[in-house]
């Protein structure tokens, strides 16, 4: 299985990138291929219809869409900026949404995460993403919010709070079962 993971943030010290990288390690079957994206590799001018008419779709948007198309499964951890998406992520999906003939996520299964230093753990942005992504062509398998990142996460160890770790691991097992059923079903349909 080809797994794409990214923190929906352009911070060079993104706690969401740290979380999604840690969670991606749970998906480690022998034939799994993982890629962790950095949104700083997809920086583009701020979307506007006037700019699109002038320059067309930037190559970075086409490259990001190609990464989504490559993946069998996507892990995203959302940074929360003023209760909403990080502006860099929002700009990327605004551009990708303008590519003719596609939904942003093109039917891909996704596991949505969020974290923040605060007690709500990015729940506002996670709620927005959970409601929005099905309209953008994502198959949302599950969600997980990690509150108080600095208290509950340690680099190299991952989530340190045992209850939160147990909740995450249950969701990982659930997504693995769902993915197995989905891909076995696809295999049977192709026979």
mmCIF file with all atom_site columns, C-alpha atoms in Angstrom:
data_model
loop_
_atom_site.group_PDB
_atom_site.id
_atom_site.type_symbol
_atom_site.label_atom_id
_atom_site.label_alt_id
_atom_site.label_comp_id
_atom_site.label_asym_id
_atom_site.label_entity_id
_atom_site.label_seq_id
_atom_site.pdbx_PDB_ins_code
_atom_site.Cartn_x
_atom_site.Cartn_y
_atom_site.Cartn_z
_atom_site.occupancy
_atom_site.B_iso_or_equiv
_atom_site.pdbx_formal_charge
_atom_site.auth_seq_id
_atom_site.auth_comp_id
_atom_site.auth_asym_id
_atom_site.auth_atom_id
_atom_site.pdbx_PDB_model_num
ATOM 1   C CA . UNK A 1 1   ? 0.000   0.000   0.000   1.00 0.00 ? 1   UNK A CA 1
ATOM 2   C CA . UNK A 1 2   ? 1.251   3.474   -0.877  1.00 0.00 ? 2   UNK A CA 1
ATOM 3   C CA . UNK A 1 3   ? 0.764   5.842   2.061   1.00 0.00 ? 3   UNK A CA 1
ATOM 4   C CA . UNK A 1 4   ? 0.971   9.612   1.796   1.00 0.00 ? 4   UNK A CA 1
ATOM 5   C CA . UNK A 1 5   ? 1.223   11.630  5.010   1.00 0.00 ? 5   UNK A CA 1
ATOM 6   C CA . UNK A 1 6   ? 1.538   15.322  5.725   1.00 0.00 ? 6   UNK A CA 1
ATOM 7   C CA . UNK A 1 7   ? 1.005   17.934  8.363   1.00 0.00 ? 7   UNK A CA 1
ATOM 8   C CA . UNK A 1 8   ? -1.359  20.573  6.943   1.00 0.00 ? 8   UNK A CA 1
ATOM 9   C CA . UNK A 1 9   ? 1.015   23.328  8.034   1.00 0.00 ? 9   UNK A CA 1
ATOM 10  C CA . UNK A 1 10  ? 3.951   25.231  6.591   1.00 0.00 ? 10  UNK A CA 1
ATOM 11  C CA . UNK A 1 11  ? 5.738   25.644  9.938   1.00 0.00 ? 11  UNK A CA 1
ATOM 12  C CA . UNK A 1 12  ? 9.319   24.343  9.858   1.00 0.00 ? 12  UNK A CA 1
ATOM 13  C CA . UNK A 1 13  ? 8.696   23.019  13.392  1.00 0.00 ? 13  UNK A CA 1
ATOM 14  C CA . UNK A 1 14  ? 5.165   21.772  12.751  1.00 0.00 ? 14  UNK A CA 1
ATOM 15  C CA . UNK A 1 15  ? 3.805   19.680  15.606  1.00 0.00 ? 15  UNK A CA 1
ATOM 16  C CA . UNK A 1 16  ? 1.228   18.323  13.170  1.00 0.00 ? 16  UNK A CA 1
ATOM 17  C CA . UNK A 1 17  ? 3.984   17.041  10.895  1.00 0.00 ? 17  UNK A CA 1
ATOM 18  C CA . UNK A 1 18  ? 5.579   15.401  13.949  1.00 0.00 ? 18  UNK A CA 1
ATOM 19  C CA . UNK A 1 19  ? 2.256   13.782  14.881  1.00 0.00 ? 19  UNK A CA 1
ATOM 20  C CA . UNK A 1 20  ? 1.444   12.505  11.384  1.00 0.00 ? 20  UNK A CA 1
ATOM 21  C CA . UNK A 1 21  ? 4.991   11.172  10.943  1.00 0.00 ? 21  UNK A CA 1
ATOM 22  C CA . UNK A 1 22  ? 4.665   9.287   14.232  1.00 0.00 ? 22  UNK A CA 1
ATOM 23  C CA . UNK A 1 23  ? 1.221   7.904   13.351  1.00 0.00 ? 23  UNK A CA 1
ATOM 24  C CA . UNK A 1 24  ? 2.442   6.828   9.897   1.00 0.00 ? 24  UNK A CA 1
ATOM 25  C CA . UNK A 1 25  ? 4.817   4.383   11.647  1.00 0.00 ? 25  UNK A CA 1
ATOM 26  C CA . UNK A 1 26  ? 1.816   2.287   12.691  1.00 0.00 ? 26  UNK A CA 1
ATOM 27  C CA . UNK A 1 27  ? 1.286   1.486   9.004   1.00 0.00 ? 27  UNK A CA 1
ATOM 28  C CA . UNK A 1 28  ? 4.376   -0.600  8.424   1.00 0.00 ? 28  UNK A CA 1
ATOM 29  C CA . UNK A 1 29  ? 3.458   -3.750  6.557   1.00 0.00 ? 29  UNK A CA 1
ATOM 30  C CA . UNK A 1 30  ? 6.296   -5.251  4.515   1.00 0.00 ? 30  UNK A CA 1
ATOM 31  C CA . UNK A 1 31  ? 5.010   -3.936  1.192   1.00 0.00 ? 31  UNK A CA 1
ATOM 32  C CA . UNK A 1 32  ? 3.981   -0.465  2.402   1.00 0.00 ? 32  UNK A CA 1
ATOM 33  C CA . UNK A 1 33  ? 5.649   2.540   0.791   1.00 0.00 ? 33  UNK A CA 1
ATOM 34  C CA . UNK A 1 34  ? 5.380   5.813   2.720   1.00 0.00 ? 34  UNK A CA 1
ATOM 35  C CA . UNK A 1 35  ? 6.017   9.382   1.723   1.00 0.00 ? 35  UNK A CA 1
ATOM 36  C CA . UNK A 1 36  ? 5.915   12.287  4.163   1.00 0.00 ? 36  UNK A CA 1
ATOM 37  C CA . UNK A 1 37  ? 5.264   15.580  2.364   1.00 0.00 ? 37  UNK A CA 1
ATOM 38  C CA . UNK A 1 38  ? 6.382   19.033  3.431   1.00 0.00 ? 38  UNK A CA 1
ATOM 39  C CA . UNK A 1 39  ? 3.899   21.691  2.329   1.00 0.00 ? 39  UNK A CA 1
ATOM 40  C CA . UNK A 1 40  ? 6.797   24.125  1.906   1.00 0.00 ? 40  UNK A CA 1
ATOM 41  C CA . UNK A 1 41  ? 7.588   22.191  -1.280  1.00 0.00 ? 41  UNK A CA 1
ATOM 42  C CA . UNK A 1 42  ? 4.239   23.366  -2.712  1.00 0.00 ? 42  UNK A CA 1
ATOM 43  C CA . UNK A 1 43  ? 4.273   27.113  -2.064  1.00 0.00 ? 43  UNK A CA 1
ATOM 44  C CA . UNK A 1 44  ? 2.342   29.032  -4.723  1.00 0.00 ? 44  UNK A CA 1
ATOM 45  C CA . UNK A 1 45  ? 0.927   32.508  -5.199  1.00 0.00 ? 45  UNK A CA 1
ATOM 46  C CA . UNK A 1 46  ? -2.315  33.110  -3.303  1.00 0.00 ? 46  UNK A CA 1
ATOM 47  C CA . UNK A 1 47  ? -5.170  31.757  -5.405  1.00 0.00 ? 47  UNK A CA 1
ATOM 48  C CA . UNK A 1 48  ? -7.460  34.123  -7.280  1.00 0.00 ? 48  UNK A CA 1
ATOM 49  C CA . UNK A 1 49  ? -9.483  33.634  -10.448 1.00 0.00 ? 49  UNK A CA 1
ATOM 50  C CA . UNK A 1 50  ? -7.667  36.619  -11.968 1.00 0.00 ? 50  UNK A CA 1
ATOM 51  C CA . UNK A 1 51  ? -4.283  35.019  -11.302 1.00 0.00 ? 51  UNK A CA 1
ATOM 52  C CA . UNK A 1 52  ? -5.511  31.671  -12.635 1.00 0.00 ? 52  UNK A CA 1
ATOM 53  C CA . UNK A 1 53  ? -6.583  33.395  -15.867 1.00 0.00 ? 53  UNK A CA 1
ATOM 54  C CA . UNK A 1 54  ? -3.158  35.026  -16.098 1.00 0.00 ? 54  UNK A CA 1
ATOM 55  C CA . UNK A 1 55  ? -0.819  32.124  -15.207 1.00 0.00 ? 55  UNK A CA 1
ATOM 56  C CA . UNK A 1 56  ? -2.932  28.959  -15.310 1.00 0.00 ? 56  UNK A CA 1
ATOM 57  C CA . UNK A 1 57  ? -2.557  26.201  -12.706 1.00 0.00 ? 57  UNK A CA 1
ATOM 58  C CA . UNK A 1 58  ? 0.899   26.317  -11.053 1.00 0.00 ? 58  UNK A CA 1
ATOM 59  C CA . UNK A 1 59  ? 3.110   23.246  -11.448 1.00 0.00 ? 59  UNK A CA 1
ATOM 60  C CA . UNK A 1 60  ? 3.193   22.846  -7.648  1.00 0.00 ? 60  UNK A CA 1
ATOM 61  C CA . UNK A 1 61  ? -0.596  22.266  -7.636  1.00 0.00 ? 61  UNK A CA 1
ATOM 62  C CA . UNK A 1 62  ? -0.250  19.646  -10.368 1.00 0.00 ? 62  UNK A CA 1
ATOM 63  C CA . UNK A 1 63  ? 2.595   18.019  -8.414  1.00 0.00 ? 63  UNK A CA 1
ATOM 64  C CA . UNK A 1 64  ? 0.507   17.939  -5.206  1.00 0.00 ? 64  UNK A CA 1
ATOM 65  C CA . UNK A 1 65  ? -2.419  16.395  -7.100  1.00 0.00 ? 65  UNK A CA 1
ATOM 66  C CA . UNK A 1 66  ? -0.057  13.769  -8.523  1.00 0.00 ? 66  UNK A CA 1
ATOM 67  C CA . UNK A 1 67  ? 1.037   12.850  -4.989  1.00 0.00 ? 67  UNK A CA 1
ATOM 68  C CA . UNK A 1 68  ? -2.604  12.356  -3.988  1.00 0.00 ? 68  UNK A CA 1
ATOM 69  C CA . UNK A 1 69  ? -3.238  10.261  -7.097  1.00 0.00 ? 69  UNK A CA 1
ATOM 70  C CA . UNK A 1 70  ? -0.169  8.107   -6.310  1.00 0.00 ? 70  UNK A CA 1
ATOM 71  C CA . UNK A 1 71  ? -1.392  7.225   -2.798  1.00 0.00 ? 71  UNK A CA 1
ATOM 72  C CA . UNK A 1 72  ? -3.682  4.402   -1.761  1.00 0.00 ? 72  UNK A CA 1
ATOM 73  C CA . UNK A 1 73  ? -4.214  5.943   1.697   1.00 0.00 ? 73  UNK A CA 1
ATOM 74  C CA . UNK A 1 74  ? -3.645  9.462   3.065   1.00 0.00 ? 74  UNK A CA 1
ATOM 75  C CA . UNK A 1 75  ? -2.883  10.620  6.609   1.00 0.00 ? 75  UNK A CA 1
ATOM 76  C CA . UNK A 1 76  ? -3.361  14.337  7.271   1.00 0.00 ? 76  UNK A CA 1
ATOM 77  C CA . UNK A 1 77  ? -2.766  16.178  10.551  1.00 0.00 ? 77  UNK A CA 1
ATOM 78  C CA . UNK A 1 78  ? -4.323  19.625  10.580  1.00 0.00 ? 78  UNK A CA 1
ATOM 79  C CA . UNK A 1 79  ? -2.777  22.690  12.144  1.00 0.00 ? 79  UNK A CA 1
ATOM 80  C CA . UNK A 1 80  ? -5.383  25.061  13.507  1.00 0.00 ? 80  UNK A CA 1
ATOM 81  C CA . UNK A 1 81  ? -4.899  28.739  12.743  1.00 0.00 ? 81  UNK A CA 1
ATOM 82  C CA . UNK A 1 82  ? -7.620  30.928  14.256  1.00 0.00 ? 82  UNK A CA 1
ATOM 83  C CA . UNK A 1 83  ? -9.974  27.941  14.360  1.00 0.00 ? 83  UNK A CA 1
ATOM 84  C CA . UNK A 1 84  ? -9.504  27.049  10.686  1.00 0.00 ? 84  UNK A CA 1
ATOM 85  C CA . UNK A 1 85  ? -7.081  25.617  8.103   1.00 0.00 ? 85  UNK A CA 1
ATOM 86  C CA . UNK A 1 86  ? -3.498  26.809  7.859   1.00 0.00 ? 86  UNK A CA 1
ATOM 87  C CA . UNK A 1 87  ? -3.334  29.330  4.978   1.00 0.00 ? 87  UNK A CA 1
ATOM 88  C CA . UNK A 1 88  ? -0.652  27.385  3.066   1.00 0.00 ? 88  UNK A CA 1
ATOM 89  C CA . UNK A 1 89  ? -2.787  24.209  3.059   1.00 0.00 ? 89  UNK A CA 1
ATOM 90  C CA . UNK A 1 90  ? -5.921  26.147  2.099   1.00 0.00 ? 90  UNK A CA 1
ATOM 91  C CA . UNK A 1 91  ? -4.083  27.780  -0.796  1.00 0.00 ? 91  UNK A CA 1
ATOM 92  C CA . UNK A 1 92  ? -2.820  24.415  -2.076  1.00 0.00 ? 92  UNK A CA 1
ATOM 93  C CA . UNK A 1 93  ? -6.279  22.859  -2.066  1.00 0.00 ? 93  UNK A CA 1
ATOM 94  C CA . UNK A 1 94  ? -7.770  25.990  -3.643  1.00 0.00 ? 94  UNK A CA 1
ATOM 95  C CA . UNK A 1 95  ? -5.382  25.576  -6.582  1.00 0.00 ? 95  UNK A CA 1
ATOM 96  C CA . UNK A 1 96  ? -5.822  21.775  -6.809  1.00 0.00 ? 96  UNK A CA 1
ATOM 97  C CA . UNK A 1 97  ? -9.601  22.210  -6.845  1.00 0.00 ? 97  UNK A CA 1
ATOM 98  C CA . UNK A 1 98  ? -9.249  24.174  -10.091 1.00 0.00 ? 98  UNK A CA 1
ATOM 99  C CA . UNK A 1 99  ? -7.708  21.257  -11.992 1.00 0.00 ? 99  UNK A CA 1
ATOM 100 C CA . UNK A 1 100 ? -10.372 20.223  -14.482 1.00 0.00 ? 100 UNK A CA 1
ATOM 101 C CA . UNK A 1 101 ? -12.025 16.839  -14.103 1.00 0.00 ? 101 UNK A CA 1
ATOM 102 C CA . UNK A 1 102 ? -11.052 16.049  -10.532 1.00 0.00 ? 102 UNK A CA 1
ATOM 103 C CA . UNK A 1 103 ? -12.131 16.246  -6.953  1.00 0.00 ? 103 UNK A CA 1
ATOM 104 C CA . UNK A 1 104 ? -9.216  17.193  -4.711  1.00 0.00 ? 104 UNK A CA 1
ATOM 105 C CA . UNK A 1 105 ? -8.866  13.757  -3.097  1.00 0.00 ? 105 UNK A CA 1
ATOM 106 C CA . UNK A 1 106 ? -10.340 11.661  -5.943  1.00 0.00 ? 106 UNK A CA 1
ATOM 107 C CA . UNK A 1 107 ? -11.997 9.065   -3.677  1.00 0.00 ? 107 UNK A CA 1
ATOM 108 C CA . UNK A 1 108 ? -8.912  8.296   -1.572  1.00 0.00 ? 108 UNK A CA 1
ATOM 109 C CA . UNK A 1 109 ? -9.377  6.914   1.962   1.00 0.00 ? 109 UNK A CA 1
ATOM 110 C CA . UNK A 1 110 ? -8.053  9.344   4.578   1.00 0.00 ? 110 UNK A CA 1
ATOM 111 C CA . UNK A 1 111 ? -7.407  9.328   8.329   1.00 0.00 ? 111 UNK A CA 1
ATOM 112 C CA . UNK A 1 112 ? -7.668  12.862  9.703   1.00 0.00 ? 112 UNK A CA 1
ATOM 113 C CA . UNK A 1 113 ? -5.666  14.020  12.711  1.00 0.00 ? 113 UNK A CA 1
ATOM 114 C CA . UNK A 1 114 ? -5.097  17.305  14.499  1.00 0.00 ? 114 UNK A CA 1
ATOM 115 C CA . UNK A 1 115 ? -3.084  18.542  17.439  1.00 0.00 ? 115 UNK A CA 1
ATOM 116 C CA . UNK A 1 116 ? -2.312  21.812  19.157  1.00 0.00 ? 116 UNK A CA 1
ATOM 117 C CA . UNK A 1 117 ? -0.657  22.970  22.372  1.00 0.00 ? 117 UNK A CA 1
ATOM 118 C CA . UNK A 1 118 ? -4.125  23.678  23.801  1.00 0.00 ? 118 UNK A CA 1
ATOM 119 C CA . UNK A 1 119 ? -6.658  21.455  25.536  1.00 0.00 ? 119 UNK A CA 1
ATOM 120 C CA . UNK A 1 120 ? -8.926  21.127  22.460  1.00 0.00 ? 120 UNK A CA 1
ATOM 121 C CA . UNK A 1 121 ? -6.192  19.658  20.261  1.00 0.00 ? 121 UNK A CA 1
ATOM 122 C CA . UNK A 1 122 ? -7.267  21.324  17.031  1.00 0.00 ? 122 UNK A CA 1
ATOM 123 C CA . UNK A 1 123 ? -10.851 20.046  17.286  1.00 0.00 ? 123 UNK A CA 1
ATOM 124 C CA . UNK A 1 124 ? -12.275 23.080  15.454  1.00 0.00 ? 124 UNK A CA 1
ATOM 125 C CA . UNK A 1 125 ? -10.211 22.556  12.315  1.00 0.00 ? 125 UNK A CA 1
ATOM 126 C CA . UNK A 1 126 ? -10.685 18.791  12.552  1.00 0.00 ? 126 UNK A CA 1
ATOM 127 C CA . UNK A 1 127 ? -14.471 19.297  12.567  1.00 0.00 ? 127 UNK A CA 1
ATOM 128 C CA . UNK A 1 128 ? -14.204 21.580  9.539   1.00 0.00 ? 128 UNK A CA 1
ATOM 129 C CA . UNK A 1 129 ? -12.048 19.066  7.651   1.00 0.00 ? 129 UNK A CA 1
ATOM 130 C CA . UNK A 1 130 ? -14.262 16.111  8.592   1.00 0.00 ? 130 UNK A CA 1
ATOM 131 C CA . UNK A 1 131 ? -17.324 17.908  7.244   1.00 0.00 ? 131 UNK A CA 1
ATOM 132 C CA . UNK A 1 132 ? -15.602 19.339  4.148   1.00 0.00 ? 132 UNK A CA 1
ATOM 133 C CA . UNK A 1 133 ? -13.399 16.547  2.807   1.00 0.00 ? 133 UNK A CA 1
ATOM 134 C CA . UNK A 1 134 ? -16.189 14.222  1.607   1.00 0.00 ? 134 UNK A CA 1
ATOM 135 C CA . UNK A 1 135 ? -17.264 17.065  -0.721  1.00 0.00 ? 135 UNK A CA 1
ATOM 136 C CA . UNK A 1 136 ? -13.647 17.187  -1.918  1.00 0.00 ? 136 UNK A CA 1
ATOM 137 C CA . UNK A 1 137 ? -13.704 13.501  -2.826  1.00 0.00 ? 137 UNK A CA 1
ATOM 138 C CA . UNK A 1 138 ? -12.181 12.020  0.352   1.00 0.00 ? 138 UNK A CA 1
ATOM 139 C CA . UNK A 1 139 ? -13.382 8.845   2.038   1.00 0.00 ? 139 UNK A CA 1
ATOM 140 C CA . UNK A 1 140 ? -12.894 9.812   5.709   1.00 0.00 ? 140 UNK A CA 1
ATOM 141 C CA . UNK A 1 141 ? -12.208 6.577   7.606   1.00 0.00 ? 141 UNK A CA 1
ATOM 142 C CA . UNK A 1 142 ? -11.680 8.106   11.054  1.00 0.00 ? 142 UNK A CA 1
ATOM 143 C CA . UNK A 1 143 ? -10.424 11.118  13.011  1.00 0.00 ? 143 UNK A CA 1
ATOM 144 C CA . UNK A 1 144 ? -8.188  11.664  16.023  1.00 0.00 ? 144 UNK A CA 1
ATOM 145 C CA . UNK A 1 145 ? -7.395  14.793  18.031  1.00 0.00 ? 145 UNK A CA 1
ATOM 146 C CA . UNK A 1 146 ? -4.370  15.009  20.345  1.00 0.00 ? 146 UNK A CA 1
ATOM 147 C CA . UNK A 1 147 ? -4.783  17.730  22.998  1.00 0.00 ? 147 UNK A CA 1
ATOM 148 C CA . UNK A 1 148 ? -1.871  19.458  24.735  1.00 0.00 ? 148 UNK A CA 1
ATOM 149 C CA . UNK A 1 149 ? 0.787   18.283  22.301  1.00 0.00 ? 149 UNK A CA 1
ATOM 150 C CA . UNK A 1 150 ? 3.735   19.408  24.435  1.00 0.00 ? 150 UNK A CA 1
ATOM 151 C CA . UNK A 1 151 ? 2.421   17.447  27.418  1.00 0.00 ? 151 UNK A CA 1
ATOM 152 C CA . UNK A 1 152 ? 1.244   14.321  25.579  1.00 0.00 ? 152 UNK A CA 1
ATOM 153 C CA . UNK A 1 153 ? 3.856   13.762  22.851  1.00 0.00 ? 153 UNK A CA 1
ATOM 154 C CA . UNK A 1 154 ? 7.562   13.047  22.930  1.00 0.00 ? 154 UNK A CA 1
ATOM 155 C CA . UNK A 1 155 ? 9.726   12.798  19.845  1.00 0.00 ? 155 UNK A CA 1
ATOM 156 C CA . UNK A 1 156 ? 10.967  9.269   19.353  1.00 0.00 ? 156 UNK A CA 1
ATOM 157 C CA . UNK A 1 157 ? 8.203   7.882   21.580  1.00 0.00 ? 157 UNK A CA 1
ATOM 158 C CA . UNK A 1 158 ? 5.048   9.383   20.085  1.00 0.00 ? 158 UNK A CA 1
ATOM 159 C CA . UNK A 1 159 ? 1.975   9.834   22.255  1.00 0.00 ? 159 UNK A CA 1
ATOM 160 C CA . UNK A 1 160 ? 2.967   9.396   25.894  1.00 0.00 ? 160 UNK A CA 1
ATOM 161 C CA . UNK A 1 161 ? -0.453  9.528   27.554  1.00 0.00 ? 161 UNK A CA 1
ATOM 162 C CA . UNK A 1 162 ? -1.543  5.881   27.700  1.00 0.00 ? 162 UNK A CA 1
ATOM 163 C CA . UNK A 1 163 ? -5.290  6.544   27.332  1.00 0.00 ? 163 UNK A CA 1
ATOM 164 C CA . UNK A 1 164 ? -4.759  8.771   24.282  1.00 0.00 ? 164 UNK A CA 1
ATOM 165 C CA . UNK A 1 165 ? -2.289  6.284   22.804  1.00 0.00 ? 165 UNK A CA 1
ATOM 166 C CA . UNK A 1 166 ? -4.807  3.475   23.317  1.00 0.00 ? 166 UNK A CA 1
ATOM 167 C CA . UNK A 1 167 ? -7.540  5.530   21.599  1.00 0.00 ? 167 UNK A CA 1
ATOM 168 C CA . UNK A 1 168 ? -5.249  6.232   18.639  1.00 0.00 ? 168 UNK A CA 1
ATOM 169 C CA . UNK A 1 169 ? -4.172  2.599   18.347  1.00 0.00 ? 169 UNK A CA 1
ATOM 170 C CA . UNK A 1 170 ? -7.830  1.461   18.291  1.00 0.00 ? 170 UNK A CA 1
ATOM 171 C CA . UNK A 1 171 ? -8.483  3.881   15.423  1.00 0.00 ? 171 UNK A CA 1
ATOM 172 C CA . UNK A 1 172 ? -5.362  2.673   13.584  1.00 0.00 ? 172 UNK A CA 1
ATOM 173 C CA . UNK A 1 173 ? -6.566  -0.942  13.882  1.00 0.00 ? 173 UNK A CA 1
ATOM 174 C CA . UNK A 1 174 ? -10.008 0.115   12.616  1.00 0.00 ? 174 UNK A CA 1
ATOM 175 C CA . UNK A 1 175 ? -8.553  1.935   9.591   1.00 0.00 ? 175 UNK A CA 1
ATOM 176 C CA . UNK A 1 176 ? -6.298  -1.038  8.801   1.00 0.00 ? 176 UNK A CA 1
ATOM 177 C CA . UNK A 1 177 ? -9.305  -3.382  8.829   1.00 0.00 ? 177 UNK A CA 1
ATOM 178 C CA . UNK A 1 178 ? -11.277 -1.003  6.611   1.00 0.00 ? 178 UNK A CA 1
ATOM 179 C CA . UNK A 1 179 ? -8.365  -0.645  4.180   1.00 0.00 ? 179 UNK A CA 1
ATOM 180 C CA . UNK A 1 180 ? -7.843  -4.411  4.056   1.00 0.00 ? 180 UNK A CA 1
ATOM 181 C CA . UNK A 1 181 ? -11.533 -4.953  3.265   1.00 0.00 ? 181 UNK A CA 1
ATOM 182 C CA . UNK A 1 182 ? -11.465 -2.195  0.653   1.00 0.00 ? 182 UNK A CA 1
ATOM 183 C CA . UNK A 1 183 ? -8.376  -3.465  -1.150  1.00 0.00 ? 183 UNK A CA 1
ATOM 184 C CA . UNK A 1 184 ? -9.360  -7.124  -0.936  1.00 0.00 ? 184 UNK A CA 1
ATOM 185 C CA . UNK A 1 185 ? -12.756 -6.137  -2.357  1.00 0.00 ? 185 UNK A CA 1
ATOM 186 C CA . UNK A 1 186 ? -11.071 -4.212  -5.154  1.00 0.00 ? 186 UNK A CA 1
ATOM 187 C CA . UNK A 1 187 ? -8.912  -7.241  -5.898  1.00 0.00 ? 187 UNK A CA 1
ATOM 188 C CA . UNK A 1 188 ? -11.933 -9.517  -6.098  1.00 0.00 ? 188 UNK A CA 1
ATOM 189 C CA . UNK A 1 189 ? -13.691 -7.112  -8.454  1.00 0.00 ? 189 UNK A CA 1
ATOM 190 C CA . UNK A 1 190 ? -10.690 -7.114  -10.789 1.00 0.00 ? 190 UNK A CA 1
ATOM 191 C CA . UNK A 1 191 ? -10.485 -10.931 -11.058 1.00 0.00 ? 191 UNK A CA 1
#
